[in-house]
GROMACS .gro file of C-alpha atoms in nm:
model
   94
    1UNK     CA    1  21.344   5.327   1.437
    2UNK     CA    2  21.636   5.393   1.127
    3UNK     CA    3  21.465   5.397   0.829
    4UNK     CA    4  21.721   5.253   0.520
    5UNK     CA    5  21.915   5.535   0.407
    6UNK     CA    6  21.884   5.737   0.711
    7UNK     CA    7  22.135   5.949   0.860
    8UNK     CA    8  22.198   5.810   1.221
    9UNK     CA    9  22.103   6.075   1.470
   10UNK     CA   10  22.405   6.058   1.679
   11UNK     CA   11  22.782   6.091   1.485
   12UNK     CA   12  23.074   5.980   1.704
   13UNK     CA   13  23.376   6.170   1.578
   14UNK     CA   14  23.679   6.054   1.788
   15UNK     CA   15  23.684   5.747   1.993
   16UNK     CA   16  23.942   5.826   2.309
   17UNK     CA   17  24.037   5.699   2.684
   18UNK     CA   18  24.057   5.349   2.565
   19UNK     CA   19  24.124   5.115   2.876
   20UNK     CA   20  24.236   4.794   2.806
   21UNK     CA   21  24.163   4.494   3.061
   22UNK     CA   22  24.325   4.154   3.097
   23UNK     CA   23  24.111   3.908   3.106
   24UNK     CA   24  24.101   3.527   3.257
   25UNK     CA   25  24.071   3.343   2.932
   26UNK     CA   26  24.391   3.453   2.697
   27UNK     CA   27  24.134   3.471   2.422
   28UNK     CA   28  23.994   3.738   2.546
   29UNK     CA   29  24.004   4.119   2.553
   30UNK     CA   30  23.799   4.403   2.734
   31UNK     CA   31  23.850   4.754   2.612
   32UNK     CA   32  23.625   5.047   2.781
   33UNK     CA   33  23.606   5.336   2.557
   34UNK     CA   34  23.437   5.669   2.553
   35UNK     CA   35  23.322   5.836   2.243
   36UNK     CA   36  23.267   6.193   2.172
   37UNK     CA   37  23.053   6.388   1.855
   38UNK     CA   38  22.745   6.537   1.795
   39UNK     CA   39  22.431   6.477   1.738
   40UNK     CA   40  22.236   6.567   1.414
   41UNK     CA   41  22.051   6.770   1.305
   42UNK     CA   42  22.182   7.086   1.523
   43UNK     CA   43  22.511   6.953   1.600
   44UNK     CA   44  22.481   6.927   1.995
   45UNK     CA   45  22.820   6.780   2.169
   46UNK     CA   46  22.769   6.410   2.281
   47UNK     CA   47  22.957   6.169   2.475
   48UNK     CA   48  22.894   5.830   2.512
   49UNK     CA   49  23.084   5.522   2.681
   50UNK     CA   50  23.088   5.167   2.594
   51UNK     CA   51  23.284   4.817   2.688
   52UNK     CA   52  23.388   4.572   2.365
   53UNK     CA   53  23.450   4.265   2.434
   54UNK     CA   54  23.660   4.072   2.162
   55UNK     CA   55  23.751   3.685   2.135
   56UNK     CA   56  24.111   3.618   1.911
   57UNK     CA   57  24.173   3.256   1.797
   58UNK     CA   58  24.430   3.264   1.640
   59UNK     CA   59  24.560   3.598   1.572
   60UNK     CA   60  24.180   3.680   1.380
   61UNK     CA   61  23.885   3.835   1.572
   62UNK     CA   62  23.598   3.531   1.605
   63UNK     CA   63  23.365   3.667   1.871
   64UNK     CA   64  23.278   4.075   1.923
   65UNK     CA   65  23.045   4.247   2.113
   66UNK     CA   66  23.029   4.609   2.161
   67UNK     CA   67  22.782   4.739   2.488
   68UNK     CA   68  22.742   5.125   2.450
   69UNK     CA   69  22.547   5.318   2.749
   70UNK     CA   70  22.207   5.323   2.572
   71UNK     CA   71  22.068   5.538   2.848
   72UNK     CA   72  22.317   5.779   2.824
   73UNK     CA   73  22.281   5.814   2.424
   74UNK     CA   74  21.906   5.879   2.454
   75UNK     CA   75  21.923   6.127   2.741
   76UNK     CA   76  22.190   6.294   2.489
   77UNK     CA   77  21.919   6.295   2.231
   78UNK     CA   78  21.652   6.421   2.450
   79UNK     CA   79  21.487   6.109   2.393
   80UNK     CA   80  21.496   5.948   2.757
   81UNK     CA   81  21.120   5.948   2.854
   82UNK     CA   82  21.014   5.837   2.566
   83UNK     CA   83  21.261   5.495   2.623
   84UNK     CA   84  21.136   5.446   2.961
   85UNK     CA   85  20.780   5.479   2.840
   86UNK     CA   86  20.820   5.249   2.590
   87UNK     CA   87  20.951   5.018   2.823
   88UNK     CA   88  20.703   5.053   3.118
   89UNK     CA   89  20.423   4.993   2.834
   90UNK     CA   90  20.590   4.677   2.734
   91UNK     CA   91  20.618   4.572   3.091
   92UNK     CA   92  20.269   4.676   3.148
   93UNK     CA   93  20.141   4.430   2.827
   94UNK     CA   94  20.362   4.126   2.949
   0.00000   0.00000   0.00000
């Protein structure tokens, strides 16, 4: 999909409503975030969501994962049918 050098087609600008969540395991911490920007080339608004999950041993980050809502993005880029396609055909060829 990104070809090297590419401009990404979506630009989040500001990062806000961060929620942070305790967790079981001290290690541990949840953050939901939502993201807002535009996407290129016209400049359309955009607003995503995501969770990041990070594990902290000993005061340095070891472990991070970062979930955005995928779905959300593409229907943003007016690119949902052609994920869902994409996926039915792979379902189809399993």
């Amino acid at each position: 999909m990104g070809r090297r050098g590419a401009r990404p087609p979506v630009r989040i600008a500001e990062i806000h409503d961060v929620v942070v969540h305790e967790a079981a395991d001290p290690e541990v911490v949840i953050g939901e975030w939502e993201g807002t920007g535009t996407i290129e080339p016209d400049g359309r608004p955009f607003r995503a969501t995501g969770l990041l999950t990070l594990r902290v041993r000993n005061g340095e980050i070891v472990d991070a994962r970062d979930y955005m809502d995928v779905f959300g993005t593409y229907h943003a880029m007016g690119r949902l049918k052609d994920v869902v396609a994409a996926a039915e055909s792979a379902t189809a060829t399993a």
